[in-house]
Coordinates of C-alpha atoms and ligand atoms in Angstrom, one line a residue:
X217 CA -70.1 29.6 -73.9
X218 CA -73.8 29.3 -73.5
X219 CA -75.0 26.1 -71.9
X220 CA -76.5 23.5 -74.2
X221 CA -80.1 22.5 -73.6
X222 CA -80.6 19.7 -71.2
X223 CA -82.6 16.9 -72.9
X224 CA -84.7 14.9 -70.6
X225 CA -85.0 11.5 -72.2
X226 CA -86.4 9.1 -69.7
X227 CA -87.3 10.7 -66.4
X228 CA -88.7 7.6 -64.7
X229 CA -89.0 4.1 -66.2
X230 CA -90.1 0.9 -64.6
X231 CA -87.7 -2.0 -64.0
X232 CA -87.5 -4.3 -67.0
X233 CA -86.1 -7.8 -67.8
X234 CA -82.4 -8.4 -67.3
X235 CA -80.3 -7.3 -70.2
X236 CA -77.9 -9.5 -72.2
X237 CA -76.1 -6.3 -73.4
X238 CA -72.7 -5.9 -71.7
X239 CA -72.4 -9.5 -70.4
X240 CA -69.1 -11.4 -70.6
X241 CA -69.0 -14.6 -72.6
X242 CA -69.3 -16.7 -69.4
X243 CA -72.3 -14.7 -68.1
X244 CA -73.9 -14.8 -71.5
X245 CA -73.5 -18.6 -71.6
X246 CA -75.1 -18.9 -68.1
X247 CA -77.9 -16.7 -69.2
X248 CA -78.6 -18.8 -72.3
X249 CA -78.4 -22.0 -70.3
X250 CA -80.9 -20.6 -67.8
X251 CA -83.3 -19.7 -70.7
X252 CA -83.2 -23.4 -71.8
X253 CA -80.6 -23.5 -74.6
X254 CA -79.3 -27.1 -74.7
X255 CA -75.8 -27.6 -73.4
X256 CA -74.4 -28.9 -76.8
X257 CA -75.7 -25.7 -78.6
X258 CA -74.4 -23.3 -76.0
X259 CA -71.0 -22.5 -77.6
X260 CA -72.5 -21.9 -81.0
X261 CA -75.4 -19.7 -79.6
X262 CA -73.0 -17.6 -77.5
X263 CA -70.9 -17.0 -80.7
X264 CA -74.0 -15.9 -82.6
X265 CA -75.4 -13.7 -79.9
X266 CA -72.0 -12.2 -79.2
X267 CA -71.7 -11.0 -82.8
X268 CA -75.2 -9.6 -82.9
X269 CA -74.8 -7.8 -79.6
X270 CA -71.2 -6.5 -79.9
X271 CA -70.5 -6.3 -83.7
X272 CA -73.9 -5.1 -84.9
X273 CA -75.2 -3.5 -81.7
X274 CA -78.7 -4.9 -82.1
X275 CA -81.3 -3.9 -79.6
X276 CA -84.0 -6.4 -80.5
X277 CA -83.9 -10.2 -80.6
X278 CA -85.9 -10.0 -83.9
X279 CA -82.9 -8.7 -85.7
X280 CA -80.9 -11.8 -85.0
X281 CA -81.7 -13.4 -88.3
X282 CA -79.6 -16.5 -88.1
X283 CA -81.2 -17.5 -84.8
X284 CA -84.4 -19.5 -85.0
X285 CA -87.7 -17.7 -84.4
X286 CA -88.5 -20.0 -81.5
X287 CA -85.2 -19.2 -79.7
X288 CA -85.6 -15.5 -80.4
X289 CA -89.0 -15.6 -78.8
X290 CA -87.8 -17.8 -75.9
X291 CA -85.0 -15.2 -75.2
X292 CA -87.2 -12.2 -75.6
X293 CA -89.6 -13.7 -73.0
X294 CA -87.0 -13.5 -70.3
X295 CA -84.3 -11.1 -71.4
X296 CA -83.8 -7.7 -72.9
X297 CA -80.9 -6.0 -74.8
X298 CA -81.3 -2.7 -72.9
X299 CA -78.5 -0.3 -72.2
X300 CA -78.3 1.8 -69.0
X301 CA -81.2 4.2 -68.9
X302 CA -80.5 7.7 -70.0
X303 CA -81.7 10.3 -67.5
X304 CA -80.3 13.2 -69.6
X305 CA -78.1 13.9 -72.5
X306 CA -76.2 17.2 -73.0
X307 CA -74.3 18.3 -76.0
X308 CA -71.7 21.0 -75.7
X309 CA -71.1 23.6 -78.3
X310 CA -67.7 21.9 -78.9
X311 CA -69.4 18.6 -79.6
X312 CA -68.6 16.9 -76.2
X313 CA -71.5 14.8 -75.0
X314 CA -72.4 13.9 -71.5
X315 CA -74.9 11.4 -70.4
X316 CA -76.3 11.0 -66.9
X317 CA -77.2 7.3 -66.7
X318 CA -79.4 5.4 -64.3
X319 CA -78.5 1.9 -63.3
X320 CA -80.8 -0.9 -62.2
X321 CA -81.6 -0.6 -58.5
X322 CA -80.6 -3.4 -56.1
X323 CA -82.8 -4.5 -53.4
X324 CA -80.8 -2.7 -50.6
X325 CA -80.5 0.6 -52.5
X326 CA -82.9 3.4 -51.7
X327 CA -83.0 4.4 -55.3
X328 CA -81.3 3.6 -58.6
X329 CA -77.7 4.8 -58.6
X330 CA -76.6 7.2 -61.3
X331 CA -73.3 7.7 -63.1
X332 CA -71.9 9.8 -65.9
X333 CA -70.2 9.0 -69.2
X334 CA -68.6 11.6 -71.4
X335 CA -67.7 11.5 -75.1
X336 CA -65.1 13.9 -76.5
X337 CA -64.8 14.0 -80.3
X338 CA -61.7 15.3 -82.0
X339 CA -61.0 15.5 -85.8
X340 CA -59.3 12.1 -86.0
X341 CA -60.5 10.3 -82.9
X342 CA -63.3 10.0 -80.4
X343 CA -62.6 9.4 -76.7
X344 CA -65.1 7.9 -74.3
X345 CA -64.6 8.6 -70.7
X346 CA -66.3 5.9 -68.6
X347 CA -67.1 5.4 -64.9
X348 CA -66.1 2.4 -62.9
X349 CA -67.9 3.2 -59.6
X350 CA -70.8 5.2 -58.4
X351 CA -68.9 7.9 -56.5
X352 CA -65.5 7.2 -55.1
X353 CA -64.3 6.1 -51.7
X354 CA -61.1 8.2 -52.0
X355 CA -61.3 11.8 -51.1
X356 CA -58.9 13.7 -53.4
X357 CA -59.3 17.2 -52.1
X358 CA -59.8 18.8 -55.6
X359 CA -62.2 16.2 -57.0
X360 CA -66.0 16.6 -57.0
X361 CA -66.6 12.8 -57.4
X362 CA -64.8 12.2 -54.1
X363 CA -67.5 14.3 -52.3
X364 CA -70.3 12.0 -53.4
X365 CA -72.0 10.0 -50.8
X366 CA -73.3 6.9 -52.5
X367 CA -70.6 4.5 -53.5
X368 CA -70.8 1.1 -55.1
X369 CA -68.8 -0.8 -57.7
X370 CA -70.2 -1.1 -61.2
X371 CA -70.8 -4.5 -62.6
X372 CA -68.9 -5.4 -65.7
X373 CA -72.0 -5.1 -67.8
X374 CA -72.7 -1.7 -66.4
X375 CA -69.2 -0.6 -67.5
X376 CA -69.6 -2.2 -71.0
X377 CA -73.1 -0.8 -71.2
X378 CA -71.7 2.8 -71.2
X379 CA -69.7 2.0 -74.4
X380 CA -72.8 0.4 -76.0
X381 CA -75.0 3.3 -75.1
X382 CA -72.5 5.9 -76.4
X383 CA -72.3 3.9 -79.7
X384 CA -76.1 3.9 -80.0
X385 CA -76.3 7.6 -79.4
X386 CA -73.6 8.7 -81.9
X387 CA -74.6 6.1 -84.5
X388 CA -71.3 4.1 -84.2
X389 CA -72.6 0.7 -85.2
X390 CA -72.1 -0.7 -88.8
X391 CA -74.7 0.7 -91.0
X392 CA -76.3 2.9 -88.3
X393 CA -77.8 6.2 -89.0
X394 CA -75.9 9.0 -87.5
X395 CA -77.4 11.1 -84.6
X396 CA -79.7 14.0 -85.4
X397 CA -77.2 16.3 -83.9
X398 CA -73.9 15.2 -85.5
X399 CA -72.0 18.3 -84.5
X400 CA -68.2 17.9 -84.7
X401 CA -68.1 14.1 -84.8
X402 CA -64.6 12.8 -85.9
X403 CA -63.9 12.1 -89.5
X404 CA -63.0 8.5 -88.9
X405 CA -64.7 5.3 -89.7
X406 CA -65.3 4.6 -86.0
X407 CA -66.5 7.4 -83.8
X408 CA -65.3 5.9 -80.6
X409 CA -61.6 5.0 -81.0
X410 CA -60.4 5.4 -77.5
X411 CA -61.7 4.6 -74.0
X412 CA -60.4 6.1 -70.8
X413 CA -61.3 5.0 -67.3
X414 CA -61.3 8.5 -66.1
X415 CA -64.9 9.0 -65.1
X416 CA -66.3 8.4 -61.7
X417 CA -64.5 6.1 -59.3
X418 CA -61.2 4.4 -58.7
X419 CA -61.0 1.6 -61.3
X420 CA -58.4 -0.4 -59.4
X421 CA -60.8 -0.7 -56.5
X422 CA -63.1 -2.5 -58.8
X423 CA -60.4 -4.6 -60.4
X424 CA -62.3 -7.7 -61.4
X425 CA -65.3 -6.0 -63.0
X426 CA -63.2 -3.4 -64.8
X427 CA -60.9 -6.2 -66.1
X428 CA -63.9 -8.3 -67.3
X429 CA -65.4 -5.2 -69.0
X430 CA -62.2 -4.3 -70.7
X431 CA -61.8 -7.8 -72.0
X432 CA -65.3 -7.5 -73.5
X433 CA -64.3 -4.1 -75.0
X434 CA -61.1 -5.5 -76.5
X435 CA -62.6 -8.8 -77.8
X436 CA -61.6 -9.1 -81.4
X437 CA -64.9 -10.8 -82.4
X438 CA -66.9 -8.1 -80.7
X439 CA -66.4 -4.4 -79.8
X440 CA -62.8 -4.8 -81.0
X441 CA -61.2 -1.8 -79.2
X442 CA -57.4 -2.0 -79.2
X443 CA -55.9 -2.4 -75.7
X444 CA -53.4 0.3 -76.8
X445 CA -56.4 2.6 -77.0
X446 CA -57.8 1.8 -73.6
X447 CA -56.3 3.8 -70.7
X448 CA -56.9 3.1 -67.0
X449 CA -56.3 6.1 -64.8
X450 CA -55.5 5.4 -61.1
X451 CA -54.9 7.6 -58.1
X452 CA -52.1 5.2 -57.2
X453 CA -53.4 1.9 -55.9
X454 CA -49.8 0.6 -56.0
X455 CA -50.3 -3.2 -55.3
X456 CA -52.8 -3.5 -58.1
X457 CA -50.7 -1.7 -60.8
X458 CA -48.4 -4.7 -61.7
X459 CA -51.4 -7.0 -61.6
X460 CA -53.4 -4.8 -63.9
X461 CA -50.5 -4.6 -66.3
X462 CA -50.0 -8.4 -66.4
X463 CA -53.7 -9.3 -66.6
X464 CA -55.3 -6.5 -68.5
X465 CA -52.4 -5.0 -70.4
X466 CA -54.0 -1.6 -71.2
X467 CA -52.3 1.7 -71.2
X468 CA -51.9 3.4 -67.8
X469 CA -52.4 6.9 -66.5
X470 CA -51.3 8.0 -63.0
X471 CA -53.0 10.9 -61.2
X472 CA -49.8 12.3 -59.8
X473 CA -50.6 16.0 -59.1
X474 CA -47.7 16.7 -56.7
X475 CA -44.0 16.0 -56.7
X476 CA -43.5 15.7 -52.9
X477 CA -45.3 13.5 -50.3
X478 CA -46.4 16.3 -48.0
X479 CA -48.4 17.9 -50.8
X480 CA -49.6 14.7 -52.4
X481 CA -50.8 13.4 -49.0
X482 CA -53.1 16.4 -49.0
X483 CA -54.3 16.3 -52.6
X484 CA -54.4 12.6 -53.2
X485 CA -54.7 11.1 -49.7
X486 CA -54.1 7.5 -50.9
X487 CA -50.5 8.8 -51.0
X488 CA -50.3 8.3 -47.2
X489 CA -50.7 4.6 -47.8
X490 CA -48.6 4.3 -51.0
X491 CA -46.1 7.2 -51.2
X492 CA -44.5 8.6 -54.3
X493 CA -41.4 6.5 -54.2
X494 CA -43.4 3.3 -54.2
X495 CA -45.7 4.6 -56.9
X496 CA -42.7 5.5 -59.2
X497 CA -41.3 2.0 -58.6
X498 CA -44.5 0.4 -59.7
X499 CA -44.5 2.6 -62.8
X500 CA -40.9 1.7 -63.7
X501 CA -41.9 -1.9 -63.5
X502 CA -45.2 -1.6 -65.4
X503 CA -45.4 -4.6 -67.7
X504 CA -44.8 -3.7 -71.4
X505 CA -43.5 -0.2 -70.7
X506 CA -41.5 1.2 -73.5
X507 CA -41.1 4.4 -75.5
X508 CA -44.0 3.2 -77.7
X509 CA -46.1 2.4 -74.6
X510 CA -45.6 5.3 -72.2
X511 CA -47.4 6.0 -68.9
X512 CA -49.4 9.2 -68.8
X513 CA -48.9 11.3 -65.7
X514 CA -51.8 13.6 -65.0
X515 CA -51.0 16.8 -63.2
X516 CA -53.9 19.1 -62.3
X517 CA -52.9 22.8 -62.2
X518 CA -53.9 24.3 -58.9
X519 CA -53.2 28.0 -58.4
X520 CA -50.5 28.6 -55.8
X521 CA -50.6 25.0 -54.7
X522 CA -48.5 22.9 -57.1
X523 CA -47.8 25.2 -60.1
X524 CA -44.4 26.8 -59.4
X525 CA -41.5 26.4 -61.8
X526 CA -39.6 24.6 -59.1
X527 CA -42.4 22.0 -59.1
X528 CA -42.2 21.8 -62.9
X529 CA -38.5 21.0 -62.6
X530 CA -39.2 18.5 -59.8
X531 CA -41.8 16.8 -62.0
X532 CA -39.4 16.4 -64.8
X533 CA -36.7 15.0 -62.4
X534 CA -39.2 12.6 -60.8
X535 CA -40.1 11.1 -64.1
X536 CA -36.6 10.8 -65.6
X537 CA -36.0 7.3 -66.8
X538 CA -39.7 6.4 -67.1
X539 CA -41.1 6.4 -70.6
X540 CA -43.8 9.0 -69.9
X541 CA -46.3 11.5 -71.2
X542 CA -47.4 14.4 -69.1
X543 CA -50.9 15.8 -69.1
X544 CA -51.3 19.2 -67.5
X545 CA -55.0 19.5 -66.6
X546 CA -56.4 22.9 -66.0
X547 CA -58.3 22.5 -62.7
X548 CA -62.1 22.4 -63.2
X549 CA -63.6 24.3 -60.3
X550 CA -66.9 23.1 -58.7
X551 CA -69.2 24.8 -56.3
X552 CA -67.7 24.8 -52.8
X553 CA -64.1 23.9 -53.8
X554 CA -61.2 25.7 -52.0
X555 CA -59.0 25.6 -55.1
X556 CA -58.6 27.7 -58.2
X557 CA -57.2 26.9 -61.6
X558 CA -53.7 28.3 -62.2
X559 CA -53.4 31.4 -64.4
X560 CA -52.9 30.7 -68.1
X561 CA -49.4 32.3 -68.1
X562 CA -48.4 30.1 -65.2
X563 CA -49.6 27.0 -67.0
X564 CA -47.7 28.0 -70.1
X565 CA -44.5 28.7 -68.1
X566 CA -44.9 25.4 -66.3
X567 CA -45.5 23.7 -69.7
X568 CA -42.4 25.3 -71.1
X569 CA -40.2 23.6 -68.6
X570 CA -41.9 20.3 -69.3
X571 CA -41.7 20.8 -73.0
X572 CA -38.0 21.7 -72.8
X573 CA -37.4 18.3 -71.1
X574 CA -38.8 16.6 -74.2
X575 CA -42.5 16.1 -73.4
X576 CA -44.7 17.3 -76.3
X577 CA -47.8 19.6 -76.0
X578 CA -48.8 18.6 -72.5
X579 CA -51.7 20.9 -71.7
X580 CA -55.1 19.2 -71.9
X581 CA -57.6 21.6 -73.6
X582 CA -60.7 21.9 -71.5
X583 CA -63.7 20.4 -73.3
X584 CA -67.4 20.5 -72.7
X585 CA -67.1 23.2 -70.0
X586 CA -70.6 24.5 -70.8
X587 CA -72.1 21.2 -69.8
X588 CA -69.7 20.5 -66.8
X589 CA -68.4 17.5 -68.6
X590 CA -64.7 17.7 -67.6
X591 CA -62.9 15.4 -65.3
X592 CA -63.6 16.1 -61.6
X593 CA -67.0 17.4 -62.3
X594 CA -68.5 14.0 -62.8
X595 CA -70.7 13.9 -59.9
X596 CA -74.3 13.3 -60.7
X597 CA -76.1 16.4 -59.3
X598 CA -79.2 14.3 -59.0
X599 CA -77.6 12.4 -56.1
X600 CA -78.0 15.5 -54.1
X601 CA -81.2 16.8 -55.6
X602 CA -83.1 13.7 -55.6
X603 CA -83.7 13.3 -51.9
X604 CA -85.6 16.6 -51.9
X605 CA -87.1 16.4 -55.3
X606 CA -88.3 12.8 -55.1
X607 CA -89.2 12.8 -51.5
X608 CA -86.8 10.1 -50.5
X609 CA -85.0 10.1 -47.1
X610 CA -81.5 11.5 -47.5
X611 CA -79.4 8.8 -45.8
X612 CA -79.1 5.4 -47.6
Ligands
LIG171 N1 -60.0 7.7 -59.8 C1 -59.1 7.7 -61.0 C2 -59.8 8.0 -62.3 C3 -60.9 9.0 -62.3 S1 -60.4 10.7 -62.1 C4 -58.0 8.7 -60.8 O1 -58.0 9.5 -59.8 O2 -57.1 8.7 -61.6 C5 -59.8 11.1 -63.7 C6 -58.8 12.3 -63.6 O3 -59.4 13.5 -63.3 C7 -57.7 12.2 -62.5 O4 -56.4 12.5 -62.9 C8 -58.2 13.2 -61.5 O5 -57.2 13.5 -60.6 C9 -58.7 14.3 -62.4 N2 -59.5 15.3 -61.7 C10 -60.4 15.1 -60.7 N3 -61.0 16.2 -60.3 C11 -60.5 17.2 -61.2 C12 -60.8 18.6 -61.3 N4 -61.7 19.2 -60.5 N5 -60.2 19.2 -62.3 C13 -59.3 18.6 -63.1 N6 -59.0 17.3 -63.0 C14 -59.6 16.6 -62.1
LIG172 FE1 -61.6 9.2 -56.7 FE2 -60.0 9.8 -58.8 FE3 -61.6 11.7 -57.7 FE4 -59.5 10.9 -56.3 S1 -59.5 11.9 -58.3 S2 -61.6 11.2 -55.5 S3 -59.4 8.7 -56.9 S4 -62.3 9.8 -58.7

């Protein structure tokens, strides 16, 4: 594949007013109160703005036609409806889109942090892969994000903001004009049907903000994504798994990648803290688990490391009794990695064993490879480039 052109959209932009886009109901209420909306009107105003922001996706207070002109002006004086700023947008030949986004800088940060969001269209659905942290504190040995230096939790609005921005860019609001480049968008009424927390970061290490964000995403009077179409992927933060199931109630994916503790300790080091047996126990007890609501087990195919037929059989055995789906992920190599992706025949033979055990078409087709949009490559290059390029000291 030839690489798609890199579109520079907003190389540097000055800080602006705080945005109301992405806020939870509580935060929106506080923001309106701070702008002078009287207490007795707050509920009604929150309801109005909620609908304009999350159902219509408006980006200007002027569009809020049932809000008085005075209030619109009052709000516009102090707030914006901005999304995270786009540093670059890339579109793959297969229609996959990747955005490098810049977040607002906090006072202690040397520069604004950057994250990545990826949109993967298929004929009947569109999946948005969103980030929950800048970088990741865990160091899975095959993952590029884990090598990133700068780490902080995203705020709920920064997580919701990724969904809003993607809907802007692919024209996924009611009545919106489609994008100029509408290559391979799904043939469905909504272009973003699924959200997966499989971008940068470990979402269960940012539990409260991710939970608040998914509540906004699933709000029936707003973005209205079904919780059955939201999947949280975790490397295995065992104590938070039951809590997530009870409080957030989304689908769950587990980054398993190995069937014995010795190997998993090496690949997914959090395994030393929460070994496989404890992880499986948490999965068996995941609230709402049934054949209709299975857990997805992700298994990255690493050549000569975890791809033997004995391991395929061990995988099937390990998952027996758990309503499960298996996703075999071809490893995405990155510069400097010591791993290689398994050969295609090896993946097929591994998949045969898994298929024969009753798991359907488990290999995840690589998408967006020409724009490095696949899992594990989400590590904003600018984090490394910027120190040199922008003349900023390297250490935070
Ligand atoms: N931190 C969470 C979610 C983000 S990673 C987690 O680990 O589950 C999303 C998925 O991408 C995980 O299954 C992760 O193991 C996988 N992944 C990471 N690096 C990869 C790579 N280089 N190739 C293929 N998959 C990778
Ligand atoms: Fe973090 Fe997930 Fe990457 Fe592991 S695989 S380093 S948990 S983002």
